[in-house]
Tab-separated table of C-alpha atoms and ligand atoms in Angstrom:
chain	number	residue	atom	x	y	z
A	15	MET	CA	-17.225	-20.060	19.025
A	16	THR	CA	-16.008	-18.757	15.369
A	17	ASN	CA	-12.726	-16.528	15.241
A	18	ASP	CA	-14.719	-13.797	14.714
A	19	VAL	CA	-15.572	-13.733	18.202
A	20	ILE	CA	-12.559	-14.836	19.652
A	21	GLY	CA	-10.451	-12.585	17.312
A	22	THR	CA	-7.061	-12.975	16.488
A	23	SER	CA	-5.416	-10.604	19.366
A	24	ARG	CA	-2.272	-12.566	21.357
A	25	ALA	CA	-0.555	-12.095	24.509
A	26	LEU	CA	-2.193	-8.652	25.208
A	27	ASN	CA	-0.788	-7.661	21.617
A	28	TYR	CA	-4.144	-6.318	19.932
A	29	GLU	CA	-5.059	-6.409	16.466
A	30	GLU	CA	-6.671	-3.142	15.766
A	31	PRO	CA	-9.409	-2.879	13.401
A	32	LEU	CA	-10.680	0.235	11.670
A	33	LEU	CA	-13.595	1.741	13.975
A	34	TRP	CA	-15.874	1.325	11.094
A	35	GLU	CA	-14.728	-2.962	10.818
A	36	TYR	CA	-16.029	-2.745	14.815
A	37	ALA	CA	-19.303	-1.374	14.579
A	38	PRO	CA	-20.968	-0.558	10.783
A	39	ALA	CA	-22.416	3.030	10.839
A	40	GLU	CA	-26.076	1.424	10.749
A	41	SER	CA	-25.314	-0.670	13.696
A	42	GLY	CA	-26.179	-0.238	17.514
A	43	GLY	CA	-26.235	2.684	19.182
A	44	VAL	CA	-28.852	4.664	20.241
A	45	ASP	CA	-30.761	7.554	18.054
A	46	PHE	CA	-33.431	9.799	19.544
A	47	ALA	CA	-36.791	9.476	18.156
A	48	PRO	CA	-37.199	12.460	15.829
A	49	LEU	CA	-39.455	15.200	17.600
A	50	ALA	CA	-42.712	15.745	16.472
A	51	ASN	CA	-43.781	19.423	14.959
A	52	THR	CA	-40.366	20.945	15.018
A	53	SER	CA	-39.064	22.796	12.020
A	54	ASN	CA	-35.221	24.106	11.236
A	55	ARG	CA	-35.088	27.553	12.374
A	56	THR	CA	-30.997	28.011	11.899
A	57	GLY	CA	-31.425	28.499	8.424
A	58	ILE	CA	-29.094	25.737	7.009
A	59	ALA	CA	-29.718	22.832	5.552
A	60	ALA	CA	-30.122	20.166	7.855
A	61	ARG	CA	-27.167	17.677	8.369
A	62	LYS	CA	-27.804	14.198	7.074
A	63	ASN	CA	-26.876	10.738	8.485
A	64	ILE	CA	-22.951	11.169	7.887
A	65	GLY	CA	-22.225	7.086	8.838
A	66	LEU	CA	-20.082	7.620	11.700
A	67	PRO	CA	-19.526	4.390	13.574
A	68	GLN	CA	-21.977	3.389	16.754
A	69	LEU	CA	-19.443	2.610	19.458
A	70	LYS	CA	-19.419	2.984	23.362
A	71	GLU	CA	-17.309	5.527	24.957
A	72	PRO	CA	-14.877	2.954	26.487
A	73	GLN	CA	-14.482	1.307	22.608
A	74	VAL	CA	-13.071	4.718	21.315
A	75	LEU	CA	-11.052	5.490	24.092
A	76	ARG	CA	-9.285	1.915	23.975
A	77	HIS	CA	-8.974	2.224	19.908
A	78	PHE	CA	-7.080	5.271	20.413
A	79	VAL	CA	-4.968	4.277	23.216
A	80	ARG	CA	-3.845	1.059	21.391
A	81	LEU	CA	-3.034	3.005	18.366
A	82	SER	CA	-1.243	5.265	20.159
A	83	THR	CA	1.270	2.150	21.720
A	84	LYS	CA	2.009	1.291	17.974
A	85	ASN	CA	4.207	3.769	17.764
A	86	PHE	CA	8.060	3.370	18.142
A	87	SER	CA	9.576	6.475	19.792
A	88	ILE	CA	12.877	7.368	21.197
A	89	ASP	CA	11.181	6.683	24.610
A	90	HIS	CA	10.850	3.083	24.057
A	91	GLY	CA	14.256	2.374	22.695
A	92	PHE	CA	17.261	2.783	20.501
A	93	PHE	CA	16.535	5.018	17.880
A	94	PRO	CA	19.601	5.177	15.291
A	95	LEU	CA	18.036	6.963	12.466
A	96	GLY	CA	20.739	8.398	10.518
A	97	SER	CA	20.121	12.239	9.724
A	98	CYS	CA	17.410	12.730	12.119
A	99	THR	CA	19.112	12.882	15.540
A	100	MET	CA	16.720	11.510	17.667
A	101	LYS	CA	17.982	12.307	20.875
A	102	HIS	CA	16.303	12.140	24.507
A	103	ASN	CA	14.406	15.067	24.852
A	104	PRO	CA	15.129	15.704	29.003
A	105	ARG	CA	12.034	15.978	30.838
A	106	LEU	CA	13.229	19.351	32.296
A	107	ASN	CA	12.294	20.684	28.882
A	108	GLU	CA	8.447	19.366	29.437
A	109	LYS	CA	8.618	21.033	33.035
A	110	THR	CA	9.409	24.150	31.819
A	111	ALA	CA	7.270	24.109	28.618
A	112	ARG	CA	4.253	23.283	31.105
A	113	LEU	CA	4.919	26.383	33.029
A	114	ALA	CA	1.258	28.022	33.431
A	115	GLY	CA	2.639	31.625	32.611
A	116	PHE	CA	3.464	30.076	28.972
A	117	THR	CA	0.667	27.837	28.390
A	118	GLY	CA	-1.742	30.020	29.332
A	119	ILE	CA	-0.819	33.035	27.110
A	120	HIS	CA	-2.739	33.502	23.593
A	121	PRO	CA	-0.779	34.865	20.963
A	122	LEU	CA	-3.358	37.974	20.257
A	123	GLN	CA	-2.485	39.069	23.652
A	124	PRO	CA	-1.111	43.088	23.875
A	125	GLN	CA	2.430	42.631	24.080
A	126	SER	CA	2.774	44.619	27.212
A	127	THR	CA	1.316	41.340	28.828
A	128	VAL	CA	3.655	38.627	27.435
A	129	GLN	CA	6.964	40.251	28.163
A	130	GLY	CA	8.332	37.328	29.691
A	131	ALA	CA	7.698	35.146	26.454
A	132	LEU	CA	8.805	37.520	24.239
A	133	GLU	CA	11.690	37.856	26.451
A	134	LEU	CA	12.517	34.181	25.931
A	135	MET	CA	12.367	34.429	22.155
A	136	PHE	CA	15.100	37.084	22.172
A	137	GLU	CA	17.072	35.252	24.636
A	138	LEU	CA	16.732	31.926	22.284
A	139	GLN	CA	17.505	34.235	19.009
A	140	SER	CA	20.657	35.623	21.019
A	141	TRP	CA	21.831	31.833	21.543
A	142	LEU	CA	21.376	30.715	17.791
A	143	ALA	CA	23.443	33.786	16.803
A	144	GLU	CA	25.951	33.234	19.047
A	145	LEU	CA	26.216	29.207	17.930
A	146	THR	CA	25.915	29.665	14.560
A	147	GLY	CA	27.811	32.986	14.054
A	148	LEU	CA	25.032	34.241	12.020
A	149	ARG	CA	23.460	37.421	13.690
A	150	GLY	CA	19.996	37.401	12.420
A	151	VAL	CA	17.630	35.274	13.634
A	152	CYS	CA	13.877	34.500	12.799
A	153	LEU	CA	12.299	31.689	14.548
A	154	THR	CA	8.886	31.193	12.635
A	155	PRO	CA	9.510	28.450	10.278
A	156	ALA	CA	7.737	25.246	11.539
A	157	ALA	CA	9.912	22.618	10.685
A	158	GLY	CA	13.658	21.987	8.828
A	159	ALA	CA	11.896	21.846	5.220
A	160	HIS	CA	10.036	24.878	6.430
A	161	GLY	CA	13.018	27.103	7.321
A	162	GLU	CA	14.737	25.814	3.924
A	163	LEU	CA	11.865	27.607	2.421
A	164	ALA	CA	12.448	30.620	4.548
A	165	GLY	CA	15.831	30.998	3.649
A	166	LEU	CA	15.587	30.234	0.187
A	167	MET	CA	13.062	32.977	0.038
A	168	THR	CA	15.100	35.637	2.121
A	169	ILE	CA	17.974	34.744	-0.426
A	170	ARG	CA	15.541	35.428	-3.330
A	171	ARG	CA	14.486	38.604	-1.905
A	172	THR	CA	17.886	39.831	-1.159
A	173	HIS	CA	18.629	39.062	-4.990
A	174	GLU	CA	15.555	40.836	-6.372
A	175	LEU	CA	15.835	43.774	-4.299
A	176	ASN	CA	19.795	44.267	-5.554
A	177	GLY	CA	18.825	43.870	-8.684
A	178	GLN	CA	20.002	40.272	-9.342
A	179	GLY	CA	16.683	38.405	-9.792
A	180	HIS	CA	18.110	37.218	-12.708
A	181	ARG	CA	20.064	34.383	-10.779
A	182	LYS	CA	18.170	31.275	-11.094
A	183	VAL	CA	20.326	28.597	-10.415
A	184	ILE	CA	20.963	26.889	-6.901
A	185	LEU	CA	23.843	24.486	-6.738
A	186	CYS	CA	23.217	21.665	-4.957
A	187	PRO	CA	25.277	18.339	-3.975
A	188	ASP	CA	24.077	14.785	-5.094
A	189	SER	CA	24.433	13.803	-2.042
A	190	ALA	CA	21.437	15.924	-0.482
A	191	HIS	CA	18.608	15.631	1.540
A	192	GLY	CA	15.420	15.448	-0.788
A	193	THR	CA	14.189	18.690	0.640
A	194	ASN	CA	16.890	20.893	-0.873
A	195	PRO	CA	16.060	20.041	-4.316
A	196	ALA	CA	12.384	20.279	-3.620
A	197	THR	CA	12.677	23.435	-1.856
A	198	ALA	CA	14.740	24.986	-4.333
A	199	ALA	CA	12.202	23.800	-7.267
A	200	MET	CA	9.106	25.332	-5.024
A	201	CYS	CA	11.139	28.572	-5.223
A	202	GLY	CA	11.148	28.617	-8.894
A	203	TYR	CA	15.303	27.823	-8.996
A	204	GLU	CA	17.046	25.315	-11.406
A	205	ILE	CA	19.223	22.994	-9.662
A	206	ARG	CA	22.402	22.024	-10.443
A	207	VAL	CA	24.242	19.052	-8.954
A	208	ILE	CA	27.753	19.236	-7.762
A	209	SER	CA	29.254	15.494	-7.965
A	210	THR	CA	30.333	14.134	-5.074
A	211	LYS	CA	30.748	10.499	-5.897
A	212	GLU	CA	34.597	9.909	-5.578
A	213	THR	CA	35.128	11.303	-2.321
A	214	GLY	CA	31.668	11.921	-0.744
A	215	CYS	CA	32.372	15.547	-0.275
A	216	VAL	CA	32.097	18.969	-2.368
A	217	THR	CA	36.006	19.353	-3.645
A	218	VAL	CA	37.067	22.684	-5.407
A	219	GLU	CA	37.149	20.973	-8.266
A	220	ASN	CA	34.018	19.501	-8.757
A	221	PHE	CA	32.419	22.840	-7.024
A	222	LYS	CA	33.847	24.991	-9.991
A	223	ALA	CA	32.559	22.667	-12.684
A	224	ALA	CA	29.138	23.544	-11.464
A	225	LEU	CA	29.645	27.138	-10.563
A	226	GLY	CA	30.745	27.803	-14.164
A	227	ASP	CA	31.191	31.552	-14.523
A	228	GLY	CA	28.671	32.111	-11.849
A	229	LYS	CA	26.778	34.832	-13.087
A	230	ASP	CA	23.278	32.669	-12.696
A	231	VAL	CA	24.067	31.115	-9.327
A	232	ALA	CA	21.659	32.027	-6.448
A	233	ALA	CA	22.961	30.107	-3.947
A	234	MET	CA	24.274	26.880	-3.197
A	235	MET	CA	22.927	24.644	-0.617
A	236	VAL	CA	25.272	22.098	1.545
A	237	THR	CA	24.980	20.739	4.659
A	238	ASN	CA	28.253	20.212	6.739
A	239	PRO	CA	28.730	17.324	7.897
A	240	ASN	CA	27.255	16.068	5.100
A	241	THR	CA	24.593	13.386	4.662
A	242	CYS	CA	27.754	10.866	4.424
A	243	GLY	CA	28.635	12.043	8.067
A	244	LEU	CA	31.789	13.445	6.756
A	245	PHE	CA	33.177	17.065	7.274
A	246	GLU	CA	33.251	19.133	4.645
A	247	THR	CA	37.033	20.129	4.273
A	248	GLU	CA	37.263	22.223	1.195
A	249	ILE	CA	33.998	24.174	1.668
A	250	LYS	CA	35.351	27.412	3.011
A	251	GLN	CA	37.460	27.779	-0.376
A	252	CYS	CA	34.263	26.886	-2.226
A	253	ALA	CA	32.345	29.194	-0.354
A	254	LYS	CA	35.091	32.395	-1.006
A	255	LEU	CA	34.608	31.323	-4.788
A	256	LEU	CA	30.702	31.109	-4.632
A	257	HIS	CA	30.978	34.568	-2.710
A	258	ALA	CA	33.273	36.058	-5.280
A	259	ALA	CA	30.619	35.208	-7.608
A	260	GLY	CA	27.716	36.972	-6.195
A	261	GLY	CA	25.910	33.517	-4.811
A	262	TYR	CA	25.141	33.071	-1.191
A	263	PHE	CA	25.737	29.825	0.883
A	264	TYR	CA	23.087	28.190	2.765
A	265	CYS	CA	23.577	25.493	4.882
A	266	ASP	CA	21.183	22.835	6.118
A	267	GLY	CA	21.573	22.800	9.641
A	268	ALA	CA	19.754	19.673	10.181
A	269	ASN	CA	23.613	18.156	11.046
A	270	PHE	CA	24.112	20.847	13.377
A	271	ASN	CA	24.450	18.051	16.341
A	272	ALA	CA	28.027	17.409	15.157
A	273	LEU	CA	29.207	20.672	15.689
A	274	VAL	CA	27.160	22.620	18.020
A	275	GLY	CA	29.435	24.541	20.523
A	276	ASN	CA	32.403	23.548	18.506
A	277	VAL	CA	32.398	25.241	15.296
A	278	ARG	CA	30.290	28.204	14.299
A	279	PRO	CA	29.066	27.781	10.259
A	280	ALA	CA	29.588	31.404	9.929
A	281	ASP	CA	33.109	30.676	10.062
A	282	PHE	CA	33.302	28.391	7.370
A	283	GLY	CA	31.639	30.981	4.909
A	284	VAL	CA	28.097	30.088	5.829
A	285	ASP	CA	25.185	32.963	4.931
A	286	VAL	CA	21.897	31.313	5.878
A	287	MET	CA	21.459	28.188	8.074
A	288	HIS	CA	18.003	26.681	9.426
A	289	ILE	CA	18.460	25.115	12.781
A	290	ASN	CA	16.356	22.295	13.714
A	291	LEU	CA	15.453	22.979	16.992
A	292	HIS	CA	13.145	19.177	17.201
A	293	LYS	CA	16.995	17.598	16.412
A	294	THR	CA	19.903	19.319	17.870
A	295	PHE	CA	18.105	20.881	20.603
A	296	SER	CA	16.024	18.319	21.916
A	297	THR	CA	12.468	19.257	21.345
A	298	PRO	CA	10.643	15.753	20.396
A	299	HIS	CA	9.990	14.650	17.266
A	300	GLY	CA	9.161	11.691	15.612
A	301	GLY	CA	5.418	11.723	16.324
A	302	GLY	CA	6.398	13.247	19.694
A	303	GLY	CA	5.601	16.942	18.637
A	304	PRO	CA	6.227	19.326	16.269
A	305	GLY	CA	8.997	20.865	14.957
A	306	SER	CA	10.689	24.264	14.576
A	307	GLY	CA	13.031	25.372	11.999
A	308	PRO	CA	14.768	28.788	12.973
A	309	ILE	CA	16.623	30.346	10.315
A	310	CYS	CA	19.713	32.119	11.290
A	311	VAL	CA	21.211	34.848	8.358
A	312	VAL	CA	24.583	37.079	8.332
A	313	GLU	CA	24.124	40.792	8.906
A	314	ASN	CA	23.538	41.955	5.264
A	315	LEU	CA	20.714	39.564	4.952
A	316	MET	CA	19.002	40.540	7.973
A	317	PRO	CA	16.604	43.073	6.459
A	318	TYR	CA	15.375	40.546	4.194
A	319	LEU	CA	14.148	38.067	6.670
A	320	PRO	CA	10.737	36.816	7.201
A	321	MET	CA	8.366	38.577	9.583
A	322	PRO	CA	8.342	38.815	12.659
A	323	CYS	CA	11.806	38.898	14.759
A	324	VAL	CA	11.769	39.814	18.186
A	325	VAL	CA	13.530	43.234	18.845
A	326	LYS	CA	14.581	44.701	21.822
A	327	ASP	CA	13.385	48.340	22.375
A	328	GLN	CA	14.600	49.793	25.300
A	329	ASN	CA	13.349	48.016	27.858
A	330	GLN	CA	10.378	46.429	25.888
A	331	TYR	CA	10.808	43.618	23.741
A	332	LYS	CA	8.183	43.646	20.322
A	333	LEU	CA	7.586	41.568	17.466
A	334	GLU	CA	8.559	43.826	14.185
A	335	THR	CA	6.022	44.787	11.932
A	336	LEU	CA	6.221	45.640	8.038
A	337	GLU	CA	6.663	49.135	8.815
A	338	ASP	CA	9.751	48.456	11.017
A	339	ARG	CA	11.392	46.675	8.483
A	340	PRO	CA	9.623	47.072	4.997
A	341	THR	CA	12.046	44.726	2.858
A	342	SER	CA	11.134	41.756	4.807
A	343	PHE	CA	9.446	39.189	2.173
A	344	GLY	CA	6.594	39.275	4.533
A	345	ARG	CA	5.296	36.265	6.922
A	346	LEU	CA	5.323	32.449	6.252
A	347	LYS	CA	3.255	31.376	9.300
A	348	GLY	CA	0.407	32.912	11.268
A	349	PHE	CA	1.687	34.357	14.724
A	350	GLN	CA	5.504	33.767	16.033
A	351	GLY	CA	6.057	29.768	15.297
A	352	GLN	CA	6.184	26.951	17.928
A	353	PHE	CA	6.297	28.740	21.271
A	354	GLY	CA	6.688	25.407	23.068
A	355	MET	CA	9.445	24.248	21.333
A	356	PHE	CA	11.413	27.808	21.952
A	357	VAL	CA	10.494	26.959	25.917
A	358	ARG	CA	12.238	23.259	25.240
A	359	ALA	CA	15.162	24.633	23.129
A	360	LEU	CA	16.031	27.063	25.562
A	361	THR	CA	15.893	25.111	28.595
A	362	TYR	CA	18.266	22.552	26.574
A	363	MET	CA	20.528	25.497	26.120
A	364	LEU	CA	20.562	26.839	29.485
A	365	SER	CA	20.542	23.798	31.378
A	366	HIS	CA	23.899	22.509	29.470
A	367	GLY	CA	25.512	25.881	29.016
A	368	GLN	CA	28.200	26.477	26.617
A	369	ASP	CA	30.750	24.090	28.077
A	370	GLY	CA	27.583	21.616	27.863
A	371	LEU	CA	26.564	22.158	24.352
A	372	LYS	CA	30.238	21.791	23.220
A	373	GLN	CA	30.168	18.073	25.211
A	374	VAL	CA	27.459	17.040	23.026
A	375	SER	CA	28.755	17.719	19.844
A	376	SER	CA	32.214	16.298	21.225
A	377	ASP	CA	29.887	13.107	22.497
A	378	ALA	CA	27.675	12.385	19.569
A	379	VAL	CA	31.202	12.345	17.375
A	380	LEU	CA	32.645	10.221	19.655
A	381	ASN	CA	29.645	7.864	20.017
A	382	ALA	CA	29.385	7.575	16.026
A	383	ASN	CA	33.010	6.786	15.486
A	384	TYR	CA	33.001	3.869	18.221
A	385	ILE	CA	30.421	1.812	15.995
A	386	LEU	CA	32.414	2.720	13.118
A	387	ALA	CA	35.233	1.567	14.477
A	388	SER	CA	33.344	-1.367	15.863
A	389	LEU	CA	31.819	-2.603	12.579
A	390	LYS	CA	34.431	-1.888	10.255
A	391	ASN	CA	35.783	-5.252	9.805
A	392	ASP	CA	32.319	-6.855	9.565
A	393	PHE	CA	30.997	-4.169	7.039
A	394	HIS	CA	31.926	-2.270	4.189
A	395	ILE	CA	32.794	1.274	4.964
A	396	PRO	CA	32.371	3.571	1.643
A	397	PHE	CA	35.089	6.373	2.887
A	398	PRO	CA	37.466	4.188	4.802
A	399	ASP	CA	40.255	6.790	5.215
A	400	ARG	CA	38.183	9.404	7.020
A	401	THR	CA	36.834	9.455	10.681
A	402	CYS	CA	33.166	10.259	10.788
A	403	MET	CA	31.087	12.733	12.457
A	404	HIS	CA	28.332	12.757	14.370
A	405	GLU	CA	26.466	9.722	12.573
A	406	CYS	CA	28.809	6.427	10.441
A	407	LEU	CA	27.876	5.279	6.781
A	408	LEU	CA	28.250	1.041	6.353
A	409	THR	CA	26.885	-0.460	3.331
A	410	ASP	CA	25.549	-4.144	2.787
A	411	LYS	CA	28.511	-4.695	-0.113
A	412	ILE	CA	30.085	-7.698	1.746
A	413	GLN	CA	26.492	-9.110	2.976
A	414	LYS	CA	25.127	-9.150	-0.686
A	415	GLU	CA	27.422	-11.359	-2.002
A	416	HIS	CA	25.562	-14.192	0.215
A	417	GLY	CA	22.577	-12.577	-1.022
A	418	VAL	CA	21.876	-10.452	1.956
A	419	THR	CA	20.597	-6.371	1.629
A	420	THR	CA	20.564	-3.597	3.549
A	421	LEU	CA	16.651	-4.130	3.929
A	422	ASP	CA	17.039	-7.482	5.212
A	423	ILE	CA	19.644	-6.371	7.889
A	424	ALA	CA	17.245	-3.595	8.787
A	425	LYS	CA	14.758	-5.928	9.074
A	426	THR	CA	16.624	-8.667	11.247
A	427	LEU	CA	17.500	-5.587	13.429
A	428	ILE	CA	13.407	-5.237	14.336
A	429	GLU	CA	13.672	-9.362	15.308
A	430	TYR	CA	16.282	-8.371	17.702
A	431	GLY	CA	13.992	-5.567	18.915
A	432	ILE	CA	16.004	-2.329	17.626
A	433	HIS	CA	14.636	0.091	15.274
A	434	PRO	CA	16.797	-0.107	11.920
A	435	MET	CA	18.827	3.088	11.200
A	436	THR	CA	18.184	5.157	7.945
A	437	VAL	CA	18.576	2.792	5.137
A	438	TYR	CA	19.412	3.447	1.112
A	439	PHE	CA	20.051	6.987	2.182
A	440	PRO	CA	22.447	8.964	0.794
A	441	LEU	CA	21.494	7.923	-2.373
A	442	VAL	CA	24.821	8.265	-3.662
A	443	VAL	CA	26.226	5.403	-1.778
A	444	GLN	CA	24.793	1.862	-2.631
A	445	GLY	CA	23.028	-0.240	-0.049
A	446	SER	CA	23.611	2.659	2.507
A	447	MET	CA	22.994	2.211	6.278
A	448	LEU	CA	23.465	5.569	8.090
A	449	ILE	CA	23.750	5.391	11.801
A	450	GLU	CA	23.474	8.226	14.277
A	451	PRO	CA	23.497	7.057	18.075
A	452	THR	CA	23.531	10.384	19.100
A	453	GLU	CA	25.175	11.599	22.614
A	454	THR	CA	22.368	10.561	24.911
A	455	GLU	CA	22.737	6.836	24.104
A	456	GLY	CA	25.004	5.269	27.087
A	457	ARG	CA	27.879	2.322	26.372
A	458	GLU	CA	25.558	-0.679	27.207
A	459	THR	CA	22.800	0.165	24.287
A	460	ILE	CA	25.380	1.032	21.951
A	461	ASP	CA	27.291	-1.971	22.691
A	462	ARG	CA	24.357	-4.088	22.407
A	463	PHE	CA	23.373	-2.725	18.838
A	464	ILE	CA	27.205	-3.611	17.765
A	465	ALA	CA	27.080	-7.056	19.259
A	466	VAL	CA	23.385	-7.349	16.954
A	467	MET	CA	25.076	-6.221	13.932
A	468	LYS	CA	28.130	-8.487	14.183
A	469	THR	CA	26.253	-11.470	14.902
A	470	ILE	CA	24.157	-10.712	12.050
A	471	ALA	CA	27.664	-9.930	9.893
A	472	SER	CA	28.587	-13.632	10.954
A	473	ASP	CA	25.360	-15.485	10.295
A	474	VAL	CA	25.546	-13.945	7.334
A	475	ARG	CA	29.433	-15.450	6.346
A	476	GLU	CA	28.697	-18.835	7.465
A	477	GLY	CA	25.620	-18.870	5.142
A	478	LYS	CA	22.925	-18.582	7.770
A	479	THR	CA	20.870	-16.444	5.307
A	480	ASP	CA	17.533	-17.796	5.315
A	481	GLN	CA	16.211	-16.180	8.195
A	482	CYS	CA	17.478	-12.800	7.191
A	483	HIS	CA	15.170	-12.786	4.485
A	484	GLU	CA	12.200	-13.825	6.589
A	485	ASN	CA	12.600	-11.174	9.287
A	486	PRO	CA	10.788	-10.177	11.102
A	487	ILE	CA	8.957	-13.322	12.273
A	488	SER	CA	7.443	-11.544	15.302
A	489	THR	CA	6.225	-8.440	14.810
A	490	PRO	CA	2.151	-8.266	14.247
A	491	ARG	CA	3.005	-7.501	10.492
A	492	ARG	CA	6.102	-8.696	8.239
A	493	ARG	CA	7.189	-6.976	5.360
A	494	LEU	CA	5.087	-4.268	4.018
A	495	ASP	CA	4.633	-2.776	0.562
A	496	GLU	CA	5.541	0.332	1.754
A	497	VAL	CA	5.681	2.019	-1.584
A	498	ARG	CA	2.351	1.047	-1.974
A	499	ALA	CA	1.293	2.058	0.937
A	500	ALA	CA	2.801	5.175	0.078
A	501	ARG	CA	1.068	5.957	-3.005
A	502	GLN	CA	-2.038	4.013	-2.880
A	503	PRO	CA	-3.013	4.746	0.576
A	504	ILE	CA	-6.574	3.338	1.373
A	505	LEU	CA	-8.077	5.634	4.136
A	506	LYS	CA	-11.892	4.807	3.925
A	507	ALA	CA	-12.946	1.079	5.013
A	508	THR	CA	-14.776	-0.539	1.817
A	509	LEU	CA	-17.197	-2.737	3.758
B	26	PLP	C1	15.489	16.182	8.983
B	26	PLP	C2	16.523	16.534	7.655
B	26	PLP	C3	15.856	18.079	6.889
B	26	PLP	C4	14.260	18.387	7.237
B	26	PLP	O1	13.954	18.687	8.367
B	26	PLP	P1	12.899	18.744	8.953
B	26	PLP	O2	12.072	19.308	10.277
B	26	PLP	O3	12.434	17.282	8.737
B	26	PLP	O4	11.759	19.454	7.408
B	26	PLP	C5	16.667	18.761	5.888
B	26	PLP	N1	17.873	18.149	5.731
B	26	PLP	C6	18.250	16.983	5.959
B	26	PLP	C7	19.743	16.656	5.985
B	26	PLP	C8	17.993	16.348	7.217
B	26	PLP	O5	18.188	15.807	8.080
């Protein structure tokens, strides 16, 4: 038989062609013969043949089931992506999210019939306020980046309604996550960079240089701990200077897993912060579900938050309207946000309790420092005098002398059955590898990761580098041109 018939699937791993490659539109299937003596009575143009592939139901089902198994997820294995907090989503979260009283309701139902759901949202707002020290909470944003937009629009609205609309600059460190400057630009702001090159942190000196007289500064956007995994030790003084100059401190809360239960961001000067429920509070992400990015603000920014927050009016919970709070900048999203994620996040909070959440961040920090300490003699550590927070940063500096780069190391991890860490981010550190184990990984998993990393380092030291350049060799695809795939995606079969 020809290879066309035998195919290239091996060992129950299937090559998965596009549906059009299985079955061109004109092949097979059944078309009913046109009925005689009928006319179109719908008043709209008859649909032409749109060229769908002709397949049997089991073929379609198998196609999509096989595609679904090609995703790697936290439920498959260790997923140490720095900055992403890929932590286990406890199945208790799923159980509560599936309670009929939550899944069977509709956002257009009268509020008197969904008091339980509104109470849950109110309770989640209260927990977030308590944990951040920021009193005003709006749950609607649908992701971290959406929360950033909500936060900056809140700040912009505040300045505009207080005669400060001329403030056009956002201060942003060079190590920032790409969404920070992107959000600022989307809000019409100019970005002024705070250099963090020497220390990995925002120093008072470099902050002052970026602030200038501060008259044109609307806000600074900083994540703490920052994207190098370091706690910003001078941030409180910077926040003071910023506030004195009339600006607000926006904290990117993506790294809150390092602090939750131990530090309240309001205590180091934060005015506005988004929370990634899908990072810190274990709701699924990475192909597993929608995100959710509530924002928290200090009291004096509460009037300007987006619509709607849940408020308690005597014994009734209700969604605010613009009549209740006309200074709001309005709505960002249909309805009330990702309700299923609210249920999961609150479940996670209640099942951990105050002491449990404190333990979460302590363990996350411990796990990252364990990796850092175990690998410090094998890999270059860019900021060697610091302990890290919930993620640790290595580089390929030592391996590069033997021609092996961060990319080669990442691809070799795949060959060993480990999903790579975040690579080449933050951009301020050359050849960076950002590793975030989270608190949900056990000692065995972390020890295996360390052992594999040590093996790679010792192979490179001994000059066994050919394999590193070849890896991965066992995957169905080897090294892809990822940039081209992102820039020129081919989404249509050209048969
Ligand atoms: C994940 C992340 C974001 C964006 O959050 P999304 O939910 O992916 O939109 C922003 N900043 C940092 C530092 C992050 O790690």
